[in-house]
Tab-separated table of C-alpha atoms and ligand atoms in Angstrom:
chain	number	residue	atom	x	y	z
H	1	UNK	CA	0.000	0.000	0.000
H	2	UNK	CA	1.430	3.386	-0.988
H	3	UNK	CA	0.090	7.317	-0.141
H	4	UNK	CA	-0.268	9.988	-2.984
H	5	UNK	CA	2.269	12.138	-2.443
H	6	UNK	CA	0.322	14.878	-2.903
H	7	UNK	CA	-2.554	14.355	-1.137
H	8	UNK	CA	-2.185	11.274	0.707
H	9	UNK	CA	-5.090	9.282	-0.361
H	10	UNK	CA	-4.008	5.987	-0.652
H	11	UNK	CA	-3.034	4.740	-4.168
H	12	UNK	CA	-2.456	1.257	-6.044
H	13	UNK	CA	0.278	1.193	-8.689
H	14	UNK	CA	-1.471	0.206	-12.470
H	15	UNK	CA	2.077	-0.393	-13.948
H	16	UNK	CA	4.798	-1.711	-13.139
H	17	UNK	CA	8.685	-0.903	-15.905
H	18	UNK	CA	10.041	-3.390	-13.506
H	19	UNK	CA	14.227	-3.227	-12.351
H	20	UNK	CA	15.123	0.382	-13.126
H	21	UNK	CA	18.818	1.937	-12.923
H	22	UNK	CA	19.048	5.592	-12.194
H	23	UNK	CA	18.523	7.228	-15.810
H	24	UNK	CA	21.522	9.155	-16.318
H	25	UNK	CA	23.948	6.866	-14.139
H	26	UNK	CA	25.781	6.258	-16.936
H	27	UNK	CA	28.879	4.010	-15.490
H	28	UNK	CA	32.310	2.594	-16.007
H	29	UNK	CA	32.879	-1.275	-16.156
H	30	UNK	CA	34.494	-1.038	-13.115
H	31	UNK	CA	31.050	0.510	-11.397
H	32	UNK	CA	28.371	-2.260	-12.742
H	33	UNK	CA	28.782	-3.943	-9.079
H	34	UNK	CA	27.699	-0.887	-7.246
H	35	UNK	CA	25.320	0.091	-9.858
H	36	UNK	CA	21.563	0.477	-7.746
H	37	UNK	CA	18.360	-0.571	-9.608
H	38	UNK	CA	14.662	0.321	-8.193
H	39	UNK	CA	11.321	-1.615	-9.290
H	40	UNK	CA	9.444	1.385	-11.617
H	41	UNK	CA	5.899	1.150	-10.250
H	42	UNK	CA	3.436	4.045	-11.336
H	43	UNK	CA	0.052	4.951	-9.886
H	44	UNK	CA	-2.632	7.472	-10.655
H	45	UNK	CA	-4.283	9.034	-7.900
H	46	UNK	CA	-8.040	9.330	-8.693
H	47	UNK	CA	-8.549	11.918	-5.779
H	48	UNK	CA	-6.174	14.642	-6.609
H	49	UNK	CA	-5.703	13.187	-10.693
H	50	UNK	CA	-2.101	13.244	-9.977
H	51	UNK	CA	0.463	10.129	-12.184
H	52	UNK	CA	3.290	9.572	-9.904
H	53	UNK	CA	5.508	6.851	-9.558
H	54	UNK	CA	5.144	4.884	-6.042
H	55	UNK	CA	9.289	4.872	-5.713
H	56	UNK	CA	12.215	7.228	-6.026
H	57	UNK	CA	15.641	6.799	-5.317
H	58	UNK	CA	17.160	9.311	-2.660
H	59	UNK	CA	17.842	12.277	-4.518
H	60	UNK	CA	21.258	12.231	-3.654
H	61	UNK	CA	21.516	9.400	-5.841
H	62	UNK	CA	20.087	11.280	-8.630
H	63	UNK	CA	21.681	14.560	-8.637
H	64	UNK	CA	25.104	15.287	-7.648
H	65	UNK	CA	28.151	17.192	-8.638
H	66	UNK	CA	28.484	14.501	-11.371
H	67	UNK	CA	25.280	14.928	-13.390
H	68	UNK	CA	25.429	14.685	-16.328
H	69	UNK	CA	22.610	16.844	-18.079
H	70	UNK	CA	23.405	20.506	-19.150
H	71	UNK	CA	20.489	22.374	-21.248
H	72	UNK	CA	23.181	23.835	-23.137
H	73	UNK	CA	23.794	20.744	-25.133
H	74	UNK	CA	20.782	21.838	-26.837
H	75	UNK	CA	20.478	24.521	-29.393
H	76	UNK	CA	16.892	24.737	-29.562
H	77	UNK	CA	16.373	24.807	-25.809
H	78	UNK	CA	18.672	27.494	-25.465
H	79	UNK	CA	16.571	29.141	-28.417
H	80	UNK	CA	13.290	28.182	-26.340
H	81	UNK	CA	14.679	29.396	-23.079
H	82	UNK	CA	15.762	33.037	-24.113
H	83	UNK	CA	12.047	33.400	-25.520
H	84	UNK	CA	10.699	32.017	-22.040
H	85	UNK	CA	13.158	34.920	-20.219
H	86	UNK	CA	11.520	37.005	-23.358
H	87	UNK	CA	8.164	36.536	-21.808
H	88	UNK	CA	8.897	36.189	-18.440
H	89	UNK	CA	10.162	39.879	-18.407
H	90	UNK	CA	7.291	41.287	-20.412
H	91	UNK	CA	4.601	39.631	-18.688
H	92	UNK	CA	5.449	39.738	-14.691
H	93	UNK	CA	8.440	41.528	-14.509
H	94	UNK	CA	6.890	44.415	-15.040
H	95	UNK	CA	7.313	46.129	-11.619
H	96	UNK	CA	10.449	48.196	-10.030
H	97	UNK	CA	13.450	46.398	-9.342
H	98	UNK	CA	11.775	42.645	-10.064
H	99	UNK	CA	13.495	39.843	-8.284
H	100	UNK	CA	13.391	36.411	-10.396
H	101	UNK	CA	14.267	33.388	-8.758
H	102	UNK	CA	14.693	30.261	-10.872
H	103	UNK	CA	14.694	26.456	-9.699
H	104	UNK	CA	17.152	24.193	-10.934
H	105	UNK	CA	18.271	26.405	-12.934
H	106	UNK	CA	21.568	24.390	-14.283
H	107	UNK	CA	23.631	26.133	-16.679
H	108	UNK	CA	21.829	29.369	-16.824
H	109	UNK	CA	20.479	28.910	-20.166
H	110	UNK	CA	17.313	30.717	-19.062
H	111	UNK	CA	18.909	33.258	-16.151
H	112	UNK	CA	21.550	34.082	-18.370
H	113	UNK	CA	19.239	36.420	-20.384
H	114	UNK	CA	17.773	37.770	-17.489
H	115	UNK	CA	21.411	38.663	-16.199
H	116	UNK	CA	21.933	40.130	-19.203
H	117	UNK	CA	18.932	42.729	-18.779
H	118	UNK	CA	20.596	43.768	-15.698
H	119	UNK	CA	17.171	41.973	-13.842
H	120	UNK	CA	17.624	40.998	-10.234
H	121	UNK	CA	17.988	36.896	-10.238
H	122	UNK	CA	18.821	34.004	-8.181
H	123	UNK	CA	19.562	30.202	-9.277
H	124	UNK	CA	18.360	27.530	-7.193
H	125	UNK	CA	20.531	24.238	-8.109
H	126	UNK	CA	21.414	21.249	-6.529
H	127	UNK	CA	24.423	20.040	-9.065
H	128	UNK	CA	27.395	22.083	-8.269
H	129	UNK	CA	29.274	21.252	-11.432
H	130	UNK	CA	26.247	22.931	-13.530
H	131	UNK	CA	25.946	25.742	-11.417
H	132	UNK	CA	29.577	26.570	-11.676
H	133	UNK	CA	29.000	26.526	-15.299
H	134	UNK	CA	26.085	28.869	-15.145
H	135	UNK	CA	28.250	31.309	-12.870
H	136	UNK	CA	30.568	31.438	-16.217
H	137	UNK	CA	27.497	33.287	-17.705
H	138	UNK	CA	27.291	35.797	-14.591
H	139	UNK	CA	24.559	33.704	-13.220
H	140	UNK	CA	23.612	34.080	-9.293
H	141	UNK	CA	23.350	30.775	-7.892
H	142	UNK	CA	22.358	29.279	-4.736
H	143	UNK	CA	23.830	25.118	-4.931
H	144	UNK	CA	20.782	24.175	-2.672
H	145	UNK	CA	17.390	21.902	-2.902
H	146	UNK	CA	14.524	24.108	-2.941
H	147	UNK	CA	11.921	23.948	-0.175
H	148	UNK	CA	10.398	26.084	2.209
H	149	UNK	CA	13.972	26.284	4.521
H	150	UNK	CA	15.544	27.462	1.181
H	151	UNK	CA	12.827	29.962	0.506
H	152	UNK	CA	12.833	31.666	3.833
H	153	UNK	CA	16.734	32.383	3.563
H	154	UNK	CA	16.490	33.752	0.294
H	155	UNK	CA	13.761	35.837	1.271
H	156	UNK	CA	15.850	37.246	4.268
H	157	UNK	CA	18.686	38.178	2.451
H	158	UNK	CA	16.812	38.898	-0.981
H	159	UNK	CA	13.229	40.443	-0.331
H	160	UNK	CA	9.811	38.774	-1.541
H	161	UNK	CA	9.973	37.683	-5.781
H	162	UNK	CA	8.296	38.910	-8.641
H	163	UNK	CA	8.622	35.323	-10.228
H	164	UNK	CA	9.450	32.074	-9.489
H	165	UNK	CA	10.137	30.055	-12.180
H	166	UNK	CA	11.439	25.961	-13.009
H	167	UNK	CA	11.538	24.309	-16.194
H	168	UNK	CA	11.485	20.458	-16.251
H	169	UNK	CA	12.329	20.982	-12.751
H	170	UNK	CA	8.748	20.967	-10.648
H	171	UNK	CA	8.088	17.154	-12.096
H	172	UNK	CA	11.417	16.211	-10.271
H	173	UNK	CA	10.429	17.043	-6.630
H	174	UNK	CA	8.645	14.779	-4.365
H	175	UNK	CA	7.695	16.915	-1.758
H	176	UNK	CA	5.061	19.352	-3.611
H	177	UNK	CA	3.298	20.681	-0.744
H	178	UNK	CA	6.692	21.813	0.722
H	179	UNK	CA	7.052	23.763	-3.067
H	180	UNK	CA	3.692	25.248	-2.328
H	181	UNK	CA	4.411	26.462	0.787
H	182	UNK	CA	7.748	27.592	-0.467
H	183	UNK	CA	6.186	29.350	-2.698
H	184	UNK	CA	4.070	31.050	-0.387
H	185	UNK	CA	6.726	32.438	1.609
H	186	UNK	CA	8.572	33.854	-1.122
H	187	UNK	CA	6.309	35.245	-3.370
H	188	UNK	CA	4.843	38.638	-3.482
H	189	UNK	CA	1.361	38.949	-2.857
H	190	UNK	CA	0.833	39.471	-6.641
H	191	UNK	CA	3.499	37.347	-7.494
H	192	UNK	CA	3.387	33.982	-9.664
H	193	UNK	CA	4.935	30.637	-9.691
H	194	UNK	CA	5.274	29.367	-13.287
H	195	UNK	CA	6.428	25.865	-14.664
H	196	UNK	CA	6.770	24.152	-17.257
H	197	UNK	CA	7.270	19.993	-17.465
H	198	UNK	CA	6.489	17.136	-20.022
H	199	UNK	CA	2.882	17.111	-20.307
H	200	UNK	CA	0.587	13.955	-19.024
H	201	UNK	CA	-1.609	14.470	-21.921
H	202	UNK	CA	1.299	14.180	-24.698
H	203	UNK	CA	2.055	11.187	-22.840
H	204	UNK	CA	-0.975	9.332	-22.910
H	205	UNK	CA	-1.767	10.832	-26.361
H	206	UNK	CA	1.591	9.789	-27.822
H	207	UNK	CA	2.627	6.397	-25.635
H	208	UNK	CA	6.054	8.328	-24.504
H	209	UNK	CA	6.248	5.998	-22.033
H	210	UNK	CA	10.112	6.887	-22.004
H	211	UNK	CA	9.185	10.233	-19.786
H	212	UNK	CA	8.636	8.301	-16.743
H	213	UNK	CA	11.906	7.675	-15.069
H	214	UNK	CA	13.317	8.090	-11.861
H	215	UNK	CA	14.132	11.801	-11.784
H	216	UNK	CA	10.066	12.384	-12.938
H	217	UNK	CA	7.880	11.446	-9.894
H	218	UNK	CA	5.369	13.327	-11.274
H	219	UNK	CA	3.713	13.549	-14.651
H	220	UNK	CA	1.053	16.992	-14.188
H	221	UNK	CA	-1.922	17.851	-16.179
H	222	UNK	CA	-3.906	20.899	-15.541
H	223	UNK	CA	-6.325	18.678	-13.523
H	224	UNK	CA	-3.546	17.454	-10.871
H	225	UNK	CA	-1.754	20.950	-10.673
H	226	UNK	CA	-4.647	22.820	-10.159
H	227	UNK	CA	-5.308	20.302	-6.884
H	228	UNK	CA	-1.888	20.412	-5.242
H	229	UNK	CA	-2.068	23.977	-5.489
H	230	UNK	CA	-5.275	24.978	-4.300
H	231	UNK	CA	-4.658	24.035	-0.873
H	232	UNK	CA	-1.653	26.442	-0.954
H	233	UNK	CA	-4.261	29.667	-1.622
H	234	UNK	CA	-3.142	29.347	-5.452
H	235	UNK	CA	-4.958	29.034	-9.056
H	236	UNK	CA	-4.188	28.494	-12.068
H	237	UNK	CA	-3.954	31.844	-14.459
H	238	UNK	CA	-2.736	30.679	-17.482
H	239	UNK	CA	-1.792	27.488	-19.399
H	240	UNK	CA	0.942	27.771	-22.225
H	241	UNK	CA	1.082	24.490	-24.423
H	242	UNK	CA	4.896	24.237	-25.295
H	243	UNK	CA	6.328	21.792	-27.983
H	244	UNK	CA	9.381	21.312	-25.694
H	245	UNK	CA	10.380	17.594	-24.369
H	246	UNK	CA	8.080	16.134	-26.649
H	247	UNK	CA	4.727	18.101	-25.473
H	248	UNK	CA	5.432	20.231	-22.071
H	249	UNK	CA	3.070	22.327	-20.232
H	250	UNK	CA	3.661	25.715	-18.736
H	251	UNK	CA	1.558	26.123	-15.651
H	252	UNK	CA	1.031	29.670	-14.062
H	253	UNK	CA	-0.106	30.027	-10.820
H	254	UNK	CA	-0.696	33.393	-8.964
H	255	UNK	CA	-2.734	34.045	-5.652
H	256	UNK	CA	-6.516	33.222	-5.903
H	257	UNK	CA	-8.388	36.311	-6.533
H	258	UNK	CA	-5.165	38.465	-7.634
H	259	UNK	CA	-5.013	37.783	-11.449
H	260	UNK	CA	-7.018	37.485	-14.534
H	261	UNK	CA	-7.950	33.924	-15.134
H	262	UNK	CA	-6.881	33.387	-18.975
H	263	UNK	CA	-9.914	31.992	-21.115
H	264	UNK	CA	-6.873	28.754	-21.704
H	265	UNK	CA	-7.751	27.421	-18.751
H	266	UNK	CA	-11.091	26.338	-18.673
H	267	UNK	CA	-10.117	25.117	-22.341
H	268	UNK	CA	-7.494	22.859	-21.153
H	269	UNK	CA	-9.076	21.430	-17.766
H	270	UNK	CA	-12.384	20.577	-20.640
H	271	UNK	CA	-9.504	19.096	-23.110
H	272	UNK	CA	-8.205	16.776	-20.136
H	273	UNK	CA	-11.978	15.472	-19.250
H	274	UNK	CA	-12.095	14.483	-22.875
H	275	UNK	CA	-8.630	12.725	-22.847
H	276	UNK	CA	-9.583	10.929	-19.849
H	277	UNK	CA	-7.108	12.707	-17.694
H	278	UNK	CA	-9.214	12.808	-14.901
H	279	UNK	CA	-10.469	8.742	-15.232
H	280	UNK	CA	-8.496	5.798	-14.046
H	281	UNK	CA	-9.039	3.651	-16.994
H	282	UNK	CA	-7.120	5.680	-19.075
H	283	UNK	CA	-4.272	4.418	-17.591
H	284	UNK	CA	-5.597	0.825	-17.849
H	285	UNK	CA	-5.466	1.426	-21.341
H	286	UNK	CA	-1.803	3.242	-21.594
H	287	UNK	CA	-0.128	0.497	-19.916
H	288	UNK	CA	-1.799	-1.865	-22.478
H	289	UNK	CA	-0.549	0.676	-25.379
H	290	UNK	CA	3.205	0.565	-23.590
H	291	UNK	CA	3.214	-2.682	-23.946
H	292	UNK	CA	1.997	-3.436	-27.347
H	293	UNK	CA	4.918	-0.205	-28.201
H	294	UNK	CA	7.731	-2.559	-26.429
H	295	UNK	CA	6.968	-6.122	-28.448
H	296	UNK	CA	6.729	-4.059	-31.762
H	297	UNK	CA	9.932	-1.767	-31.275
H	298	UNK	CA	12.031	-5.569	-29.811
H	299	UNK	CA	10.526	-6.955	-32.965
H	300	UNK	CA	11.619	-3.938	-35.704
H	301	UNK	CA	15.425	-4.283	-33.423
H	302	UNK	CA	15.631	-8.368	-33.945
H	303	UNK	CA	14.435	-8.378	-37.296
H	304	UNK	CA	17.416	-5.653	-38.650
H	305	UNK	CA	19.569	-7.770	-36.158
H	306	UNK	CA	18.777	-10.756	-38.119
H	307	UNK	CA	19.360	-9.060	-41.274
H	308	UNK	CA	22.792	-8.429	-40.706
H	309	UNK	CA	22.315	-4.281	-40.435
H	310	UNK	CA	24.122	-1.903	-38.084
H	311	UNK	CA	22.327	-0.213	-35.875
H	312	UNK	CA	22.866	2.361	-33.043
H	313	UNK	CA	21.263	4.887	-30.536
H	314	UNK	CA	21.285	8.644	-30.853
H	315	UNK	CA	21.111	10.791	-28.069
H	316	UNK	CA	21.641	9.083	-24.903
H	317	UNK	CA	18.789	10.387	-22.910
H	318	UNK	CA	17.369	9.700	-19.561
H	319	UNK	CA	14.251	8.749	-21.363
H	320	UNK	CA	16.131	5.841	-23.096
H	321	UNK	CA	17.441	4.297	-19.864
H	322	UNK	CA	13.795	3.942	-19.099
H	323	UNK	CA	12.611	2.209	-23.124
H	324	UNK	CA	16.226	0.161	-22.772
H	325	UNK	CA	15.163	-1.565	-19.325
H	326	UNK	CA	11.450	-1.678	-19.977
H	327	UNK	CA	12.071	-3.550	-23.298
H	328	UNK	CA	15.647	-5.437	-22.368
H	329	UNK	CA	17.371	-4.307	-25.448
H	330	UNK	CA	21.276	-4.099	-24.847
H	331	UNK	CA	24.484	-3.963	-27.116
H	332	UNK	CA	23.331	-7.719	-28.815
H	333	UNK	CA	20.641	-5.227	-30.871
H	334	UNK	CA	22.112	-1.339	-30.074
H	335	UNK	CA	26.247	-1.850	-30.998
H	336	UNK	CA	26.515	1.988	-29.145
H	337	UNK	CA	24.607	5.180	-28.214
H	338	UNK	CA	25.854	8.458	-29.720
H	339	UNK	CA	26.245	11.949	-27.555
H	340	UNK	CA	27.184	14.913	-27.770
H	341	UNK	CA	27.700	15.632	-23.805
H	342	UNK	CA	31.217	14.828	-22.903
H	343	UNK	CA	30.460	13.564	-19.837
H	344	UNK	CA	28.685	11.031	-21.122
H	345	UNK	CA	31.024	9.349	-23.522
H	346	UNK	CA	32.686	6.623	-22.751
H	347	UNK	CA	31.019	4.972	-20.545
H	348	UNK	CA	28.138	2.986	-20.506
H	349	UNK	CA	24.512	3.418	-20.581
H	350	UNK	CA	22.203	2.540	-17.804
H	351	UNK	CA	21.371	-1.018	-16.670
H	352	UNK	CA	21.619	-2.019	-20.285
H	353	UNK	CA	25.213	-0.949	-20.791
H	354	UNK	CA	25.160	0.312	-23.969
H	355	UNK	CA	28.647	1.580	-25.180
H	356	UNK	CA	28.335	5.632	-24.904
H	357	UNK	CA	30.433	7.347	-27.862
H	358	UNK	CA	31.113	10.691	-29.527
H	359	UNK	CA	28.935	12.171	-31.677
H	360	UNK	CA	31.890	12.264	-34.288
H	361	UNK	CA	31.951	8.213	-34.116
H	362	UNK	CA	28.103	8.322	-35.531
H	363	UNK	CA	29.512	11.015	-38.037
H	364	UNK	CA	33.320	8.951	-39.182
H	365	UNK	CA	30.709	5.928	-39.568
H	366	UNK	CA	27.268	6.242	-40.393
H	367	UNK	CA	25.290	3.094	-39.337
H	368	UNK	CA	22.234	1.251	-41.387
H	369	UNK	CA	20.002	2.108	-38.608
H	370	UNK	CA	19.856	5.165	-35.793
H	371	UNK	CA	17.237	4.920	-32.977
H	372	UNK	CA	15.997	8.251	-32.245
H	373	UNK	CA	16.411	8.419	-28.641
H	374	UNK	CA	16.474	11.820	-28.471
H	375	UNK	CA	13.147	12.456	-30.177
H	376	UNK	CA	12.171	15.115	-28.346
H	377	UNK	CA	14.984	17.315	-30.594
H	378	UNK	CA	14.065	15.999	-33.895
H	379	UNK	CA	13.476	19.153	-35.762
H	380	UNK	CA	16.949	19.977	-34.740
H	381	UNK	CA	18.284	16.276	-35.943
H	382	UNK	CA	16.512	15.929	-38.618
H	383	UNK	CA	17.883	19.163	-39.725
H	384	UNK	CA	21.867	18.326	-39.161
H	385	UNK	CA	21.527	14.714	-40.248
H	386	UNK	CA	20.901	14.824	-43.817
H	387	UNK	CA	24.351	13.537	-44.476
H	388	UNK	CA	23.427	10.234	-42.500
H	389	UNK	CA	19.984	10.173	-44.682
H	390	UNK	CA	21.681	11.463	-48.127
H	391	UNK	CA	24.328	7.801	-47.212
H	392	UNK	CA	21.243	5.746	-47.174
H	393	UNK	CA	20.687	6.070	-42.958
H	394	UNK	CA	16.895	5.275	-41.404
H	395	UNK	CA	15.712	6.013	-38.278
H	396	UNK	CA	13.903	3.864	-35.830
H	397	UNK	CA	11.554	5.723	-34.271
H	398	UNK	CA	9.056	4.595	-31.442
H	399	UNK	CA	6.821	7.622	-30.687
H	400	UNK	CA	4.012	7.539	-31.095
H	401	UNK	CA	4.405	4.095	-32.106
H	402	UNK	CA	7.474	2.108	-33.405
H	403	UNK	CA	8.742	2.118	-36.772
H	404	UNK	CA	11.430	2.879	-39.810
H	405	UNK	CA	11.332	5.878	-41.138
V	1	TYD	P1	17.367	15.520	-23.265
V	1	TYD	O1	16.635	16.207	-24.346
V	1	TYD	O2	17.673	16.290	-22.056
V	1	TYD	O3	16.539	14.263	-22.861
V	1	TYD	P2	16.428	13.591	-21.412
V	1	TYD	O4	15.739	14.579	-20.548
V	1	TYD	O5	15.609	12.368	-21.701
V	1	TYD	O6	17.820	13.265	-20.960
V	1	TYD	O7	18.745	14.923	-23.757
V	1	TYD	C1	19.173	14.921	-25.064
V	1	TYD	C2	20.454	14.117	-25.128
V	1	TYD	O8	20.755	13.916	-26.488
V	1	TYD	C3	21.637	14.826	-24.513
V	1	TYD	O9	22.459	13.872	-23.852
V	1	TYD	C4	22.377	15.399	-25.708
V	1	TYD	C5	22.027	14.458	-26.797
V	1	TYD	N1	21.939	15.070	-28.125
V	1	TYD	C6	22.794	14.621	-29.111
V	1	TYD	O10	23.633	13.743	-28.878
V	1	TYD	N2	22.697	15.193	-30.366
V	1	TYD	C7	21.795	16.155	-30.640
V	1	TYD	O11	21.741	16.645	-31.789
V	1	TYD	C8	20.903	16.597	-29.603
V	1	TYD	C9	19.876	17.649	-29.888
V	1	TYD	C10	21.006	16.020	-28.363
């Protein structure tokens, strides 16, 4: 029996990914004995309408001065993020001498524009080694976890905030009623608290089963977010579809009463009642749809296995740690995973332990095959890989459901 973690009503898992590793401990050889797996059991809670997964690995485990994502490995994010800042300054920091506080805000891809405009700011990030990075860019940050502890010493030594702000961030924290009442202490009266996060609906919509891993304990809709922050005297003002991480949603939450409710979200919370966001079977069904996805992409793998074909990952994402354990595919069908994030290379993926290489041995090389692990960039791929497709090079692709392309 576990609790919802946000509202404590007591849920039953629907699912279970079974043995997961941590989804970016990539490893050495000389690591694979230490290397700590988790059973990857999720639940829906049908009081609160919040998806969740009923375990997490300490966090310590997770993020440390040794992770290994930076948002900066990412063109278009860096594009998307200096459009967010963009509209984060014209829209609610508006006021005199606005204070903008950002959680996990890694590398300063976003703050970095707001540092730029001479606006007051403050990181909020638990990995040292991509905060020191985002002090390169003349980034304020605070190396801390964010909770309400954190939010009453920045508000001492800082004043109240205009903004508080976290993208792909929120869906990482367990403790969501501690970020609500964080966010109460911190926040103006008129201020907001605006996030952004892979979106339940593209999830359910599309099968991207490979979003739940151990770093997201949440996957929010409208519906859940709107009931884990009620309780903390907040509504929802606005809803912002993004195309980000495969379908995101930006959530903005201000003090009830003290904003303009935008027409978007009525439309949205009606859009989730027809996707049956709010209705357990759903989830009946998407388990049934994640499993049909893992015998068909095993099946597409074998088969160009058994025709003699080369075939290998690209991008090794956190999401593919969770499609490479779910489905047991391991160097027999993947011969190695291409990235561009130093860190990374050279060592081996996840669980599966999937050789992790360059991006330039993809390029010296092209394969027969390329799984699109990092499908959530594929405008951006598709754009610098015409060279792989001009040699003959196909993609496997497995979202929204597997196949060549
Ligand atoms: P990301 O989008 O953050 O996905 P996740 O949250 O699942 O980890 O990671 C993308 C990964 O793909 C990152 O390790 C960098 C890599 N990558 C490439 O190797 N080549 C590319 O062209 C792009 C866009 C990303």
């Amino acid at each position: 029996m576990s609790n919802c973690r946000a509202c404590n009503t007591e849920v039953q898992p629907f699912m279970s990914f079974g043995q997961m590793p941590i989804a970016n401990g990539f490893l050495k050889e000389t690591e694979f004995s230490d290397e700590y797996f988790f059973e990857m059991e999720v639940a829906f809670c049908s009081a609160c309408n919040t998806f969740q997964l009923i375990n997490q690995p300490d966090p310590e485990r997770m993020f440390h001065e040794n992770y290994a994502f930076f948002t900066r490995t990412s063109r278009a994010m860096v594009a998307h993020f200096a459009i967010f800042a963009d509209w984060l300054k014209g829209s609610y920091l508006t006021g005199e001498n606005p204070f903008a506080v950002e959680l996990g805000s890694n590398d300063g891809a976003m703050l970095e524009n707001l540092a730029k405009a001479g606006i007051r700011h403050l990181g909020v990030e638990p990995s040292a080694n991509v905060a020191a990075e985002a002090e390169k860019h003349d980034v304020k940050s605070l190396v801390a976890f964010f909770g309400s502890k954190t939010a009453q010493d920045i508000l001492d030594e800082h004043g109240p905030a205009d903004t508080i702000s976290a993208a792909n961030v929120m869906c990482h924290i367990p403790a969501m009623n501690d970020i609500g009442h964080a966010a109460d202490i911190l926040l103006k009266e008129t201020g907001v608290l605006i996030f952004e996060d892979p979106y339940l609906g593209d999830v359910i919509e599309k099968t991207s089963y490979d979003q739940i891993y151990d770093e997201h304990v949440f996957l929010f809709s409208a519906h859940s977010v709107s009931s884990i922050f009620g309780p903390h005297g907040f509504e929802l003002i606005d809803l912002l579809p993004q195309k980000t991480h495969g379908g995101s949603m930006r959530y903005v939450l201000g003090r009830k009463g003290q904003h303009v409710i935008s027409s978007s979200v009525r439309e949205i919370l009606n859009k989730e009642q027809a996707l049956g966001l709010t209705d357990a079977a759903t989830f009946d069904r998407f388990r049934e749809n994640c499993e049909r996805s893992r015998t068909m992409l095993v099946s597409i793998l074998k088969d160009l296995k058994s025709k003699g074909k080369r075939v290998v990952g690209y991008g090794a994402t956190s999401k593919s740690t969770t499609v490479l354990n779910y489905c047991d595919i391991g160097p027999e069908l993947i011969e190695f995973i291409s990235d561009t994030t130093p860190i990374k290379q050279g060592k081996l993926s996840p669980g599966k332990h999937i050789p992790v290489l360059a991006y330039e041995d993809f390029k010296a090389k092209y394969p027969d095959y390329a799984v699109l692990f990092a499908w959530n960039h594929e405008v951006e791929i598709m754009a610098n890989e015409q060279g792989f497709m001009d040699a003959g090079g196909q993609w496997v692709v497995f979202v929204p459901e597997p196949a060549i392309r």
